[in-house]
mmCIF file of C-alpha atoms in Angstrom:
data_model
loop_
_atom_site.group_PDB
_atom_site.id
_atom_site.type_symbol
_atom_site.label_atom_id
_atom_site.label_comp_id
_atom_site.label_asym_id
_atom_site.label_seq_id
_atom_site.Cartn_x
_atom_site.Cartn_y
_atom_site.Cartn_z
ATOM 1 C CA MET A 1 -71.953 -134.596 -41.039
ATOM 2 C CA LYS A 2 -68.462 -136.204 -41.053
ATOM 3 C CA LYS A 3 -68.985 -137.979 -44.261
ATOM 4 C CA TYR A 4 -70.662 -134.822 -45.881
ATOM 5 C CA GLY A 5 -67.536 -132.543 -44.627
ATOM 6 C CA LEU A 6 -65.311 -135.164 -46.285
ATOM 7 C CA PHE A 7 -67.214 -134.913 -49.394
ATOM 8 C CA ILE A 8 -67.173 -131.108 -49.465
ATOM 9 C CA LEU A 9 -63.579 -130.941 -48.759
ATOM 10 C CA THR A 10 -62.651 -133.835 -51.420
ATOM 11 C CA SER A 11 -64.811 -131.945 -53.929
ATOM 12 C CA GLY A 12 -62.971 -128.384 -53.095
ATOM 13 C CA LEU A 13 -59.642 -130.368 -53.651
ATOM 14 C CA ILE A 14 -60.780 -131.853 -57.162
ATOM 15 C CA LEU A 15 -62.231 -128.476 -58.331
ATOM 16 C CA ALA A 16 -58.800 -126.681 -57.219
ATOM 17 C CA ILE A 17 -57.024 -129.521 -59.108
ATOM 18 C CA LEU A 18 -58.992 -128.710 -62.052
ATOM 19 C CA ILE A 19 -58.733 -124.897 -62.099
ATOM 20 C CA SER A 20 -55.174 -125.003 -61.586
ATOM 21 C CA ASN A 21 -54.698 -127.538 -64.611
ATOM 22 C CA VAL A 22 -56.832 -125.321 -66.904
ATOM 23 C CA SER A 23 -54.669 -122.235 -65.860
ATOM 24 C CA THR A 24 -51.753 -124.171 -66.731
ATOM 25 C CA LEU A 25 -53.052 -125.303 -70.128
ATOM 26 C CA ILE A 26 -54.149 -121.682 -71.046
ATOM 27 C CA LYS A 27 -50.849 -120.555 -69.933
ATOM 28 C CA ASP A 28 -48.864 -122.992 -71.549
ATOM 29 C CA GLY A 29 -50.673 -122.813 -75.005
ATOM 30 C CA MET A 30 -50.533 -119.030 -74.928
ATOM 31 C CA ALA A 31 -46.632 -119.728 -74.729
ATOM 32 C CA LEU A 32 -47.087 -121.959 -77.445
ATOM 33 C CA ASP A 33 -48.858 -119.459 -79.819
ATOM 34 C CA GLY A 34 -46.420 -116.802 -79.192
ATOM 35 C CA LEU A 35 -43.462 -119.639 -80.029
ATOM 36 C CA ARG A 36 -44.948 -120.192 -83.687
ATOM 37 C CA GLU A 37 -45.981 -116.603 -83.932
ATOM 38 C CA ASN A 38 -42.682 -114.996 -83.273
ATOM 39 C CA VAL A 39 -40.126 -117.117 -85.350
ATOM 40 C CA LEU A 40 -39.007 -117.383 -89.239
ATOM 41 C CA ARG A 41 -38.191 -120.779 -90.226
ATOM 42 C CA LEU A 42 -35.734 -121.721 -93.120
ATOM 43 C CA HIS A 43 -37.235 -124.894 -95.150
ATOM 44 C CA VAL A 44 -35.256 -126.434 -97.737
ATOM 45 C CA LEU A 45 -36.778 -129.031 -100.178
ATOM 46 C CA ALA A 46 -34.241 -131.414 -102.121
ATOM 47 C CA ASN A 47 -35.335 -132.611 -105.436
ATOM 48 C CA SER A 48 -34.973 -136.195 -104.230
ATOM 49 C CA ASP A 49 -33.735 -138.413 -101.585
ATOM 50 C CA SER A 50 -30.861 -139.506 -103.873
ATOM 51 C CA GLU A 51 -27.425 -139.038 -102.178
ATOM 52 C CA TYR A 52 -26.477 -136.040 -104.962
ATOM 53 C CA ASP A 53 -29.568 -134.141 -104.650
ATOM 54 C CA GLN A 54 -29.489 -134.426 -100.735
ATOM 55 C CA MET A 55 -26.104 -133.123 -100.906
ATOM 56 C CA LEU A 56 -27.063 -130.060 -102.956
ATOM 57 C CA LYS A 57 -29.891 -129.557 -100.558
ATOM 58 C CA LEU A 58 -27.070 -128.646 -97.962
ATOM 59 C CA LYS A 59 -25.127 -126.821 -100.444
ATOM 60 C CA VAL A 60 -27.694 -124.163 -101.021
ATOM 61 C CA ARG A 61 -28.655 -124.323 -97.482
ATOM 62 C CA ASP A 62 -24.930 -123.139 -96.851
ATOM 63 C CA ALA A 63 -25.039 -120.369 -99.369
ATOM 64 C CA VAL A 64 -28.322 -119.072 -97.954
ATOM 65 C CA LEU A 65 -27.108 -119.175 -94.498
ATOM 66 C CA ALA A 66 -23.616 -117.635 -95.549
ATOM 67 C CA SER A 67 -25.150 -114.550 -97.291
ATOM 68 C CA GLY A 68 -26.420 -113.083 -94.210
ATOM 69 C CA LEU A 69 -29.695 -112.224 -95.638
ATOM 70 C CA LEU A 70 -31.325 -111.433 -92.492
ATOM 71 C CA LYS A 71 -28.361 -109.930 -90.630
ATOM 72 C CA LYS A 72 -29.614 -106.742 -90.263
ATOM 73 C CA ALA A 73 -33.214 -107.596 -89.455
ATOM 74 C CA GLU A 74 -34.158 -105.823 -85.873
ATOM 75 C CA SER A 75 -37.706 -107.598 -85.880
ATOM 76 C CA LEU A 76 -39.444 -110.389 -87.070
ATOM 77 C CA GLU A 77 -41.512 -107.886 -89.009
ATOM 78 C CA ASP A 78 -38.259 -106.670 -90.548
ATOM 79 C CA ALA A 79 -36.892 -110.351 -91.184
ATOM 80 C CA GLU A 80 -39.789 -111.358 -93.245
ATOM 81 C CA GLU A 81 -40.304 -108.093 -95.290
ATOM 82 C CA THR A 82 -36.455 -108.435 -96.068
ATOM 83 C CA ALA A 83 -37.181 -112.164 -96.808
ATOM 84 C CA GLU A 84 -40.025 -111.442 -99.041
ATOM 85 C CA ARG A 85 -38.523 -108.621 -100.793
ATOM 86 C CA ARG A 86 -35.561 -110.885 -101.930
ATOM 87 C CA LEU A 87 -37.115 -113.877 -103.019
ATOM 88 C CA ASP A 88 -35.811 -113.300 -106.609
ATOM 89 C CA ASP A 89 -31.967 -112.656 -104.958
ATOM 90 C CA ILE A 90 -32.459 -116.149 -103.041
ATOM 91 C CA GLU A 91 -33.771 -117.998 -106.076
ATOM 92 C CA ILE A 92 -30.685 -116.528 -108.223
ATOM 93 C CA LEU A 93 -28.026 -117.675 -105.457
ATOM 94 C CA ALA A 94 -29.503 -121.075 -104.943
ATOM 95 C CA GLU A 95 -29.266 -121.690 -108.737
ATOM 96 C CA ILE A 96 -25.751 -120.307 -109.129
ATOM 97 C CA THR A 97 -24.911 -122.468 -106.289
ATOM 98 C CA LEU A 98 -26.380 -125.832 -107.571
ATOM 99 C CA ASP A 99 -24.670 -124.284 -111.258
ATOM 100 C CA GLU A 100 -21.503 -124.748 -109.376
ATOM 101 C CA TYR A 101 -22.091 -128.577 -109.073
ATOM 102 C CA GLY A 102 -23.129 -129.017 -112.585
ATOM 103 C CA CYS A 103 -26.888 -129.003 -111.605
ATOM 104 C CA HIS A 104 -29.773 -126.733 -113.454
ATOM 105 C CA TYR A 105 -32.505 -127.477 -111.327
ATOM 106 C CA PRO A 106 -35.186 -124.876 -111.391
ATOM 107 C CA VAL A 107 -35.616 -123.128 -107.867
ATOM 108 C CA ARG A 108 -38.482 -121.767 -106.258
ATOM 109 C CA ALA A 109 -38.473 -119.482 -102.985
ATOM 110 C CA SER A 110 -41.570 -118.317 -101.234
ATOM 111 C CA LEU A 111 -42.769 -117.160 -97.875
ATOM 112 C CA GLU A 112 -45.539 -119.167 -96.702
ATOM 113 C CA ASP A 113 -47.461 -119.968 -93.679
ATOM 114 C CA ILE A 114 -46.621 -123.882 -93.168
ATOM 115 C CA ASP A 115 -47.890 -126.711 -91.020
ATOM 116 C CA PHE A 116 -45.020 -128.636 -89.524
ATOM 117 C CA ASP A 117 -44.747 -131.586 -87.601
ATOM 118 C CA GLU A 118 -42.717 -131.461 -84.469
ATOM 119 C CA ARG A 119 -39.296 -131.106 -85.515
ATOM 120 C CA VAL A 120 -35.721 -131.710 -83.832
ATOM 121 C CA TYR A 121 -33.077 -129.330 -84.699
ATOM 122 C CA GLY A 122 -29.858 -129.903 -82.236
ATOM 123 C CA ASP A 123 -30.919 -129.196 -78.672
ATOM 124 C CA ILE A 124 -33.789 -127.209 -80.275
ATOM 125 C CA THR A 125 -37.442 -129.198 -80.693
ATOM 126 C CA MET A 126 -40.080 -126.880 -82.183
ATOM 127 C CA PRO A 127 -43.404 -128.131 -81.648
ATOM 128 C CA GLU A 128 -45.502 -129.032 -84.243
ATOM 129 C CA GLY A 129 -48.170 -126.451 -85.906
ATOM 130 C CA ARG A 130 -47.946 -123.758 -88.245
ATOM 131 C CA TYR A 131 -45.227 -121.403 -88.828
ATOM 132 C CA LYS A 132 -44.053 -118.667 -91.109
ATOM 133 C CA ALA A 133 -40.975 -119.959 -93.153
ATOM 134 C CA LEU A 134 -38.694 -119.214 -96.055
ATOM 135 C CA ARG A 135 -39.309 -122.145 -98.165
ATOM 136 C CA ILE A 136 -36.793 -123.063 -100.893
ATOM 137 C CA GLU A 137 -37.781 -126.028 -103.379
ATOM 138 C CA ILE A 138 -35.316 -127.622 -105.457
ATOM 139 C CA GLY A 139 -36.340 -129.044 -108.510
ATOM 140 C CA ASN A 140 -39.170 -131.584 -107.958
ATOM 141 C CA ALA A 141 -39.044 -130.474 -104.028
ATOM 142 C CA ALA A 142 -39.759 -134.410 -103.659
ATOM 143 C CA GLY A 143 -36.808 -135.430 -100.940
ATOM 144 C CA HIS A 144 -36.175 -134.907 -97.560
ATOM 145 C CA ASN A 145 -36.482 -131.260 -96.351
ATOM 146 C CA TRP A 146 -33.943 -129.418 -93.862
ATOM 147 C CA TRP A 147 -34.955 -126.668 -91.644
ATOM 148 C CA CYS A 148 -33.700 -124.502 -88.995
ATOM 149 C CA VAL A 149 -34.874 -121.167 -87.344
ATOM 150 C CA MET A 150 -33.649 -118.490 -89.076
ATOM 151 C CA TYR A 151 -34.949 -115.625 -87.205
ATOM 152 C CA PRO A 152 -34.212 -115.089 -84.509
ATOM 153 C CA PRO A 153 -30.829 -116.237 -86.369
ATOM 154 C CA LEU A 154 -30.149 -119.694 -84.508
ATOM 155 C CA CYS A 155 -28.572 -121.045 -87.618
ATOM 156 C CA ILE A 156 -24.857 -120.621 -87.817
ATOM 157 C CA PRO A 157 -22.862 -122.132 -90.296
ATOM 158 C CA CYS A 158 -19.712 -123.607 -89.038
ATOM 159 C CA ALA A 159 -17.389 -125.044 -91.456
ATOM 160 C CA CYS A 160 -19.618 -127.935 -93.113
ATOM 161 C CA GLU A 161 -21.950 -128.206 -90.158
ATOM 162 C CA VAL A 162 -24.592 -125.658 -88.766
ATOM 163 C CA THR A 163 -24.887 -125.292 -85.138
ATOM 164 C CA ASP A 164 -27.544 -123.155 -83.145
ATOM 165 C CA ASP A 165 -26.689 -119.984 -81.563
ATOM 166 C CA LYS A 166 -27.394 -120.579 -77.905
ATOM 167 C CA GLU A 167 -26.736 -117.029 -77.021
ATOM 168 C CA THR A 168 -29.294 -115.534 -79.349
ATOM 169 C CA GLU A 169 -31.395 -118.199 -78.356
ATOM 170 C CA ASN A 170 -31.164 -117.109 -74.697
ATOM 171 C CA SER A 171 -31.641 -113.508 -75.317
ATOM 172 C CA TYR A 172 -34.694 -113.866 -77.730
ATOM 173 C CA PHE A 173 -37.121 -116.253 -76.146
ATOM 174 C CA THR A 174 -38.802 -116.346 -72.803
ATOM 175 C CA GLU A 175 -37.992 -118.597 -70.218
ATOM 176 C CA LYS A 176 -41.230 -120.702 -70.627
ATOM 177 C CA GLU A 177 -40.458 -120.763 -74.542
ATOM 178 C CA LEU A 178 -37.235 -122.264 -73.699
ATOM 179 C CA ASP A 179 -38.492 -124.594 -71.518
ATOM 180 C CA ILE A 180 -40.779 -125.431 -74.354
ATOM 181 C CA ILE A 181 -38.028 -126.103 -76.919
ATOM 182 C CA HIS A 182 -35.786 -127.878 -74.499
ATOM 183 C CA LYS A 183 -38.134 -130.184 -72.784
ATOM 184 C CA PRO A 184 -41.033 -130.868 -75.076
ATOM 185 C CA GLN A 185 -41.855 -134.183 -73.448
ATOM 186 C CA LYS A 186 -43.455 -132.147 -70.624
ATOM 187 C CA TYR A 187 -45.878 -130.452 -72.841
ATOM 188 C CA ARG A 188 -46.829 -132.595 -75.997
ATOM 189 C CA VAL A 189 -50.252 -134.087 -74.083
ATOM 190 C CA ARG A 190 -51.057 -130.054 -72.982
ATOM 191 C CA PHE A 191 -50.374 -128.807 -76.411
ATOM 192 C CA LYS A 192 -52.377 -131.254 -78.272
ATOM 193 C CA ILE A 193 -55.371 -130.646 -75.917
ATOM 194 C CA TRP A 194 -54.902 -126.821 -76.625
ATOM 195 C CA ASP A 195 -54.677 -127.315 -80.503
ATOM 196 C CA LYS A 196 -57.783 -129.481 -80.342
ATOM 197 C CA ILE A 197 -59.549 -126.531 -78.349
ATOM 198 C CA GLN A 198 -58.580 -123.958 -80.893
ATOM 199 C CA GLU A 199 -59.451 -126.061 -84.049
ATOM 200 C CA ILE A 200 -63.040 -126.621 -82.369
ATOM 201 C CA ILE A 201 -63.257 -122.810 -81.559
ATOM 202 C CA ASN A 202 -62.036 -121.668 -85.085
ATOM 203 C CA LYS A 203 -64.850 -124.196 -86.805
ATOM 204 C CA LYS A 204 -67.598 -122.339 -84.905
ATOM 205 C CA GLU A 205 -66.221 -118.918 -85.672
ATOM 206 C CA ASP A 206 -65.951 -119.824 -89.421
ATOM 207 C CA LYS A 207 -69.563 -121.404 -89.170
ATOM 208 C CA LYS A 208 -70.513 -118.033 -87.681
ATOM 209 C CA HIS A 209 -68.889 -116.229 -90.219
ATOM 210 C CA ASP A 210 -70.664 -118.305 -93.012
ATOM 211 C CA ASP A 211 -73.949 -117.943 -91.423
ATOM 212 C CA THR A 212 -73.769 -114.317 -91.362
ATOM 213 C CA VAL A 213 -72.578 -113.825 -94.980
ATOM 214 C CA LYS A 214 -75.514 -116.367 -96.071
ATOM 215 C CA SER A 215 -77.797 -114.232 -94.080
ATOM 216 C CA ASP A 216 -76.583 -110.755 -95.471
ATOM 217 C CA LYS A 217 -76.793 -112.282 -99.179
ATOM 218 C CA LYS A 218 -80.278 -113.121 -98.298
ATOM 219 C CA ASN A 219 -81.100 -109.968 -97.210
ATOM 220 C CA ASN A 220 -79.614 -108.464 -100.143
ATOM 221 C CA ASN A 221 -81.550 -110.199 -102.683
ATOM 222 C CA ALA A 222 -84.870 -109.911 -100.676
#
């Protein structure tokens, strides 16, 4: 009886730990999804890795940030709509900036969903994953890129440097999101598990959708 009671107690403890871990995984995973869905990133790609092209990349970055493009944006949706509407203006601004340094590379600006690796910017670490980004490609866009969070406006030009805005950071992100971007080592394993689960679920949903489409076509052709 004693052994049976110990077995029940041990099993109960293990189950409680598993439930707790699953609960934590879900909460952290949902916080990760929220973080990815609620920022607009700036992504500038240099023509090449030459010193000259890398310098031009930063000059374009400075010009875009100094323009105050999203200064009046009151929400993420507003920021995305403004960026989408002014893509031509962004390209012209970048080309004018390049021209000042005797360069005539073509520039392409777009608003895209982009898969990023984990990236560190100042004190901020943004987890890997898919984010909406204002993407600026200079020339062949084959060089190292530069990124930051454009909305909320965390990229603050300061002389020849760009720093992150702590006041905006603290007012925009939740306590959990702040913990994620400042202490990424706590979450890396959990996020990999979460993303794998999401990948499996998405594949099943896609297969279900494909099967439904095939079934509808078959019925329509019958």
